[in-house]
GROMACS .gro file of C-alpha atoms in nm:
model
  248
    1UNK     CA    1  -2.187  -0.407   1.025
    2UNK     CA    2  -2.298  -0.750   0.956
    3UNK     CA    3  -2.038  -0.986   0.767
    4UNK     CA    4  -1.744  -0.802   0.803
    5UNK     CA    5  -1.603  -1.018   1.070
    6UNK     CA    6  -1.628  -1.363   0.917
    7UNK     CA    7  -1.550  -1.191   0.564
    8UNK     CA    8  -1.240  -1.040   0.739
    9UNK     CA    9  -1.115  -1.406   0.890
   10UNK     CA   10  -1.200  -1.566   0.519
   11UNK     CA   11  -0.984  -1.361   0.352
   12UNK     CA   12  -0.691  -1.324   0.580
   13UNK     CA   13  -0.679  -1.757   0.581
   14UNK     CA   14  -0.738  -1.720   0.221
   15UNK     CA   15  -0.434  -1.555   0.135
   16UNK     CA   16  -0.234  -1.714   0.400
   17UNK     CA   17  -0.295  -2.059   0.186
   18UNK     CA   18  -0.251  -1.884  -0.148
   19UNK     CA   19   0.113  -1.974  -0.288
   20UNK     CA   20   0.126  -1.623  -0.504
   21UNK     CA   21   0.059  -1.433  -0.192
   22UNK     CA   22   0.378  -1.615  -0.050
   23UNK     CA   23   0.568  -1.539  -0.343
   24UNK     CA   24   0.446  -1.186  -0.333
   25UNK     CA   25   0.590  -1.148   0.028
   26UNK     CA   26   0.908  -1.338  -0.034
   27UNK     CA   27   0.973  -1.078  -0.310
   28UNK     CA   28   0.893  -0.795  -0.149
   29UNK     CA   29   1.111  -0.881   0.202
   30UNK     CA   30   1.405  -0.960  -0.091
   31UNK     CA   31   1.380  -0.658  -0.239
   32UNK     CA   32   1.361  -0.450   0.035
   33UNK     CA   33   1.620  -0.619   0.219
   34UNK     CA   34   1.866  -0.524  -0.074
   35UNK     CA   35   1.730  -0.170  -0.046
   36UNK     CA   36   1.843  -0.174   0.300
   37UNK     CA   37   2.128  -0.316   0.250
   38UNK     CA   38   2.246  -0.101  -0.059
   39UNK     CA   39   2.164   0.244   0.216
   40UNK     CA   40   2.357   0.080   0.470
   41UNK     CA   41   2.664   0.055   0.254
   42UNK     CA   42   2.642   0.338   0.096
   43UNK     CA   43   2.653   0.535   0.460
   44UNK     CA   44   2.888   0.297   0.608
   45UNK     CA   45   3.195   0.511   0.539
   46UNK     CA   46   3.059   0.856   0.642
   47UNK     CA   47   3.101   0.964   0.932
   48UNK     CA   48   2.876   1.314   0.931
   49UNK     CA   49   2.503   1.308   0.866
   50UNK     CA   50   2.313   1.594   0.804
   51UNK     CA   51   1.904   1.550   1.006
   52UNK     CA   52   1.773   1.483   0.644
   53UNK     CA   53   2.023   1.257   0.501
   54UNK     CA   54   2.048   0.953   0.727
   55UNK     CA   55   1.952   0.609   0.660
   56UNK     CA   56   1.627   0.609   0.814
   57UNK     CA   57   1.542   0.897   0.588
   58UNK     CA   58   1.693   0.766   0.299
   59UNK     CA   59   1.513   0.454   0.387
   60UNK     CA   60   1.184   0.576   0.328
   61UNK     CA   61   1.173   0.827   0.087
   62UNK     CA   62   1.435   0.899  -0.117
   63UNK     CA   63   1.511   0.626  -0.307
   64UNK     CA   64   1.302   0.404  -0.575
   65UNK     CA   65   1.326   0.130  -0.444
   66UNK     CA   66   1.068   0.177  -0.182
   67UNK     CA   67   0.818   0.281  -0.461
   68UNK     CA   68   0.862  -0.037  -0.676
   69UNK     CA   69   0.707  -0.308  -0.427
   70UNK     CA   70   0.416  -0.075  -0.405
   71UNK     CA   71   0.343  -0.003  -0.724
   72UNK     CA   72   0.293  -0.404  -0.821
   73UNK     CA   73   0.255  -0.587  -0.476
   74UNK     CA   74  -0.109  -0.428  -0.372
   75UNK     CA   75  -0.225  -0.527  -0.741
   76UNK     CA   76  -0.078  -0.867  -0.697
   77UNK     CA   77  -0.247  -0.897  -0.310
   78UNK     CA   78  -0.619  -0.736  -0.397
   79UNK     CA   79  -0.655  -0.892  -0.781
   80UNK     CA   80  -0.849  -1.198  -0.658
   81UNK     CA   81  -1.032  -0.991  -0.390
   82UNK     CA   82  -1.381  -1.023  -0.587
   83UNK     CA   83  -1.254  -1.144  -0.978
   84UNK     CA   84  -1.157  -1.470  -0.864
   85UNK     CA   85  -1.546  -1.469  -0.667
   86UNK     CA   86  -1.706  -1.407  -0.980
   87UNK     CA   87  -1.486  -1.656  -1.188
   88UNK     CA   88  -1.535  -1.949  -0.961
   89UNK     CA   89  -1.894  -1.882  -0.893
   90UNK     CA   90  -1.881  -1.856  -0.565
   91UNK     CA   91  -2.024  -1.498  -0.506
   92UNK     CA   92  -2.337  -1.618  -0.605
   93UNK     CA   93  -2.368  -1.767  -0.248
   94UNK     CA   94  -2.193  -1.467  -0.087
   95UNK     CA   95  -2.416  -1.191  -0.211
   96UNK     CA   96  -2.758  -1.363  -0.120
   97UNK     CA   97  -2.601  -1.427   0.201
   98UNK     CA   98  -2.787  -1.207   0.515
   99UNK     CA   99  -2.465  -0.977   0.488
  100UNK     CA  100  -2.435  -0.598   0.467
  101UNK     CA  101  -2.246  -0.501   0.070
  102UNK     CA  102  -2.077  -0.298   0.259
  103UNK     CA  103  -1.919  -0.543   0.538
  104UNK     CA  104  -1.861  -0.734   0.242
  105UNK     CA  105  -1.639  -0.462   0.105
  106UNK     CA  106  -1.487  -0.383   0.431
  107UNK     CA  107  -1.428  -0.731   0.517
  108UNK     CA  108  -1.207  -0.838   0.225
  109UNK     CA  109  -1.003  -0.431   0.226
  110UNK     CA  110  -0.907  -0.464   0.608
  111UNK     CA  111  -0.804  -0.834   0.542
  112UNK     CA  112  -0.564  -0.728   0.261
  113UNK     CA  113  -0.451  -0.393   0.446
  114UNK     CA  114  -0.333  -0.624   0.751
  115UNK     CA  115  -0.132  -0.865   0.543
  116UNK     CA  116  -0.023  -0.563   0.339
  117UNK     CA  117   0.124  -0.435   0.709
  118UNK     CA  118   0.223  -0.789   0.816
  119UNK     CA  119   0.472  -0.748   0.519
  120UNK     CA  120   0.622  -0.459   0.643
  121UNK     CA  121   0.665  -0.580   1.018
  122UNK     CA  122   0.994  -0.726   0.926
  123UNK     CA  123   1.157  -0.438   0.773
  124UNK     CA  124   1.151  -0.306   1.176
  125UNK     CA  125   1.452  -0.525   1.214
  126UNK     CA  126   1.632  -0.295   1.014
  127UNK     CA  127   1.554  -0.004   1.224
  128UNK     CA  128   1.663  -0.244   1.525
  129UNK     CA  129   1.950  -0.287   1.370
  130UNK     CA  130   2.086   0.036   1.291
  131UNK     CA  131   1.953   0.154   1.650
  132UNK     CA  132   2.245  -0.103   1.789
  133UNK     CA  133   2.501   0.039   1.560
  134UNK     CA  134   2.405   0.449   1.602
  135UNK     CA  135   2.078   0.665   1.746
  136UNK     CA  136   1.778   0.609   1.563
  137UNK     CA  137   1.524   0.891   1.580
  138UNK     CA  138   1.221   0.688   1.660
  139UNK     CA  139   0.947   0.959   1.581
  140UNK     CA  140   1.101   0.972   1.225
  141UNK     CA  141   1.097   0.572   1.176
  142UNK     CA  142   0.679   0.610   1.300
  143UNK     CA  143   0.593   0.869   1.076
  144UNK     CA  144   0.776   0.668   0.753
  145UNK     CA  145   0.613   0.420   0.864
  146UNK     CA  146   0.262   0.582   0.878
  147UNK     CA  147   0.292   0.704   0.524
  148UNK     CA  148   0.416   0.379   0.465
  149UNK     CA  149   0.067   0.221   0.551
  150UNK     CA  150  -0.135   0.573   0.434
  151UNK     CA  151  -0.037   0.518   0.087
  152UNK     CA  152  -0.086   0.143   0.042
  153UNK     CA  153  -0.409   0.177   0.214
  154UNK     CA  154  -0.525   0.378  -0.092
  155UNK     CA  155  -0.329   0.192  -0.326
  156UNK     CA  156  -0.524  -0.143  -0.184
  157UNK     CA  157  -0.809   0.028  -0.269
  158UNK     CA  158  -0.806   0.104  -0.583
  159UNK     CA  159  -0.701  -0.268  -0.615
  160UNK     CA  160  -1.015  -0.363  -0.443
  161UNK     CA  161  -1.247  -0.152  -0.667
  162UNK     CA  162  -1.096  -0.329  -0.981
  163UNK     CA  163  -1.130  -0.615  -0.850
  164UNK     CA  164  -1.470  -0.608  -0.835
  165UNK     CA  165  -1.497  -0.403  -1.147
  166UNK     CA  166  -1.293  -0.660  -1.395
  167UNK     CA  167  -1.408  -1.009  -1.473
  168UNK     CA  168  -1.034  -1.143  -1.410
  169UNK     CA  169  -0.715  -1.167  -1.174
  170UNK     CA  170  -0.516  -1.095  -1.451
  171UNK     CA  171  -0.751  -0.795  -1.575
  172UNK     CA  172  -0.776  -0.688  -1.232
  173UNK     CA  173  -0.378  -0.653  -1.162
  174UNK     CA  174  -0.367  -0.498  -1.481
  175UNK     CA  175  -0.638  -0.216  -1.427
  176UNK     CA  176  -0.506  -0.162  -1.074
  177UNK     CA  177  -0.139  -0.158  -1.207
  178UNK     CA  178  -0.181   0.110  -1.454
  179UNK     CA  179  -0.394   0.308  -1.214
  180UNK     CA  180  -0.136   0.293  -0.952
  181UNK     CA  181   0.154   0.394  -1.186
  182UNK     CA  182  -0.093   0.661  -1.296
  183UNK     CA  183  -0.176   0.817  -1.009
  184UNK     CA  184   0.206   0.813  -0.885
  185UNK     CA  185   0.342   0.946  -1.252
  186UNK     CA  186   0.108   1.237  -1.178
  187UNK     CA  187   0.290   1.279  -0.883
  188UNK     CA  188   0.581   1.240  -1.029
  189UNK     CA  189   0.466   1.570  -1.261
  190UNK     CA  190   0.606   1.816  -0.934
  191UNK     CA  191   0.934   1.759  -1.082
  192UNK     CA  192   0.872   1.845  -1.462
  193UNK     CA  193   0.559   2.128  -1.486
  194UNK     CA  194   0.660   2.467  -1.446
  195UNK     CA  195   0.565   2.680  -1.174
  196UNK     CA  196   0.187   2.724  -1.160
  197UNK     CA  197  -0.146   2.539  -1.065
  198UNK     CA  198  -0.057   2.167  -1.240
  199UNK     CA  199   0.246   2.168  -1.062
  200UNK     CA  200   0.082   2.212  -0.734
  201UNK     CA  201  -0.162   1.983  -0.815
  202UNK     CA  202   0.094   1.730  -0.881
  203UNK     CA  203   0.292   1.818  -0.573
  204UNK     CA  204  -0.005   1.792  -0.315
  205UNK     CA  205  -0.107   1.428  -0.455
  206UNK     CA  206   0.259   1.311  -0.490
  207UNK     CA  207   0.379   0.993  -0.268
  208UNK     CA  208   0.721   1.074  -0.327
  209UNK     CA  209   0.682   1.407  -0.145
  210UNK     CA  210   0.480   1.261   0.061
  211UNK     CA  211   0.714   0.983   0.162
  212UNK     CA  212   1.003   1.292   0.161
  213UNK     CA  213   0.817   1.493   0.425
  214UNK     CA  214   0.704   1.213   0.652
  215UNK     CA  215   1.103   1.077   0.650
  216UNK     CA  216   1.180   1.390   0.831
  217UNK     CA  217   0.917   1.371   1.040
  218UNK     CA  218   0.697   1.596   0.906
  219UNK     CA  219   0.332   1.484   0.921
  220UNK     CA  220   0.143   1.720   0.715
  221UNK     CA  221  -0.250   1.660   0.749
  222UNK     CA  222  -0.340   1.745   0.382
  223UNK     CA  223  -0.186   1.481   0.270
  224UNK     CA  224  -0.292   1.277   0.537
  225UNK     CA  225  -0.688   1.384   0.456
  226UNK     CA  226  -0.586   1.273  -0.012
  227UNK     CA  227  -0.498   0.953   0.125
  228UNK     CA  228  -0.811   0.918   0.294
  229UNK     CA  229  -0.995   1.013   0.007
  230UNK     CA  230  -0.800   0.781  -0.243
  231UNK     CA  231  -0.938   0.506  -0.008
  232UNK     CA  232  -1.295   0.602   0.083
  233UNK     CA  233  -1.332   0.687  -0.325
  234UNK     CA  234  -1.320   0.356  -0.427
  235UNK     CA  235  -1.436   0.209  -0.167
  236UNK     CA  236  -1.739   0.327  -0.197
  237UNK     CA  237  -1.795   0.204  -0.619
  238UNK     CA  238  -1.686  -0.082  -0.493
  239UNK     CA  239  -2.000  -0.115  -0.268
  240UNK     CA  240  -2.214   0.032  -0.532
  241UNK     CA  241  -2.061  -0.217  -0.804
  242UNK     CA  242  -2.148  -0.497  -0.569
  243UNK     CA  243  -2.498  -0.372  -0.504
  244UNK     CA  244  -2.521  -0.375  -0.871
  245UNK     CA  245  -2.458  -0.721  -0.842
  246UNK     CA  246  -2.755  -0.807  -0.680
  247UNK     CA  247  -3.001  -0.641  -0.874
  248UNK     CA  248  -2.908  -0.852  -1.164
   0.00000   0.00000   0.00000
């Protein structure tokens, strides 16, 4: 797919040089870091753990604080993706390049999905660290992990597709801010519908039990196949919004 490549290494030096994206980072190791710490404490005096109540577990799913960073760092890390482009002028050059839309696309997603997982790779201290100290069930720590990455993948996404829809960063955090809280309030909805259709609904796109079932190491393939969909879906109007593009 032509363009993807050098597209890819723009964008990954681009944000690397970008102060916010710094900021973004420092905040999200601080916060997280006080998440673990707050779990570590909290289990520090008990000495019997039930398989679905440990810290790993806790970790990733059963606390907000794992939620918050995701909700407003991928809107902060894809909001200049293509509305900065179009405010500086500069993807006038880029779409009358000899580049594929969609390596275009691609390009700038997989460059904010790896720094999106570069800013997770230090939170594997803390599963280091509590391996020294007690067992660690490593097949648990991968699959929180994997939903980890599943769910900001399609998160980043959406951020990319308002990106390229809004004329603006600040338009473009917004839209993909509300989205994201959207999508996860529906979620949310598993704990207050009654029994019926809506509440499965609710349940089957819900990254809270999601997160739940992948901290016990249960890696359920449905959900595996949404999260998929909640990044090939806007993926592909992105590509069709940048096509637009050049037709004007």
């Amino acid at each position: 797919m032509r363009g993807l490549w050098p597209i890819f290494k723009r964008e990954v030096f681009a944000h690397f040089v970008t102060p916010l994206a710094w900021v973004a980072m420092t905040a999200f190791l601080l916060i997280q870091g006080l998440h673990f710490f707050l779990i570590v404490q909290h289990f520090a005096g008990q000495l019997d753990l039930s398989a679905d109540a440990g810290p790993v577990q806790t970790y990733f799913g059963q606390t907000m604080m794992l939620y918050l960073p995701l909700l407003f760092v991928c809107p902060v890390l894809t909001m200049r993706l293509f509305a900065e482009e179009r405010r500086s002028g500069t993807i006038e050059p880029l779409l009358t390049a000899p580049i594929e839309t969609a390596g275009v696309v691609l390009g700038k997603y997989l460059a904010v999905v790896l720094i999106y997982a570069a800013m997770w790779l230090p939170t594997l201290l803390y599963m280091l660290l509590l391996s020294r100290y007690g067992e660690v069930d490593w097949h648990v720590v991968a699959s929180g992990y994997l939903a980890v990455l599943a769910i900001g993948a399609g998160y980043l996404a959406i951020g990319t597709m308002t990106s390229a829809l809004a004329k603006s960063q600040l338009a473009a955090a917004l839209t993909s801010a509300m989205a994201i809280i959207g999508l996860f309030m529906i979620g949310v909805g598993e704990f207050i519908f009654p029994e019926g259709i809506g509440r499965d609904i609710a349940g089957h796109v819900s990254a809270w039990a999601q997160m739940n079932d992948f901290s016990r190491g249960i890696i359920d393939s449905r959900r595996l196949v949404f999260d998929a969909t909640v990044v090939v879906l806007p993926l592909f109007i992105t590509v069709r919004a940048v096509d637009a593009w050049r037709l004007e």
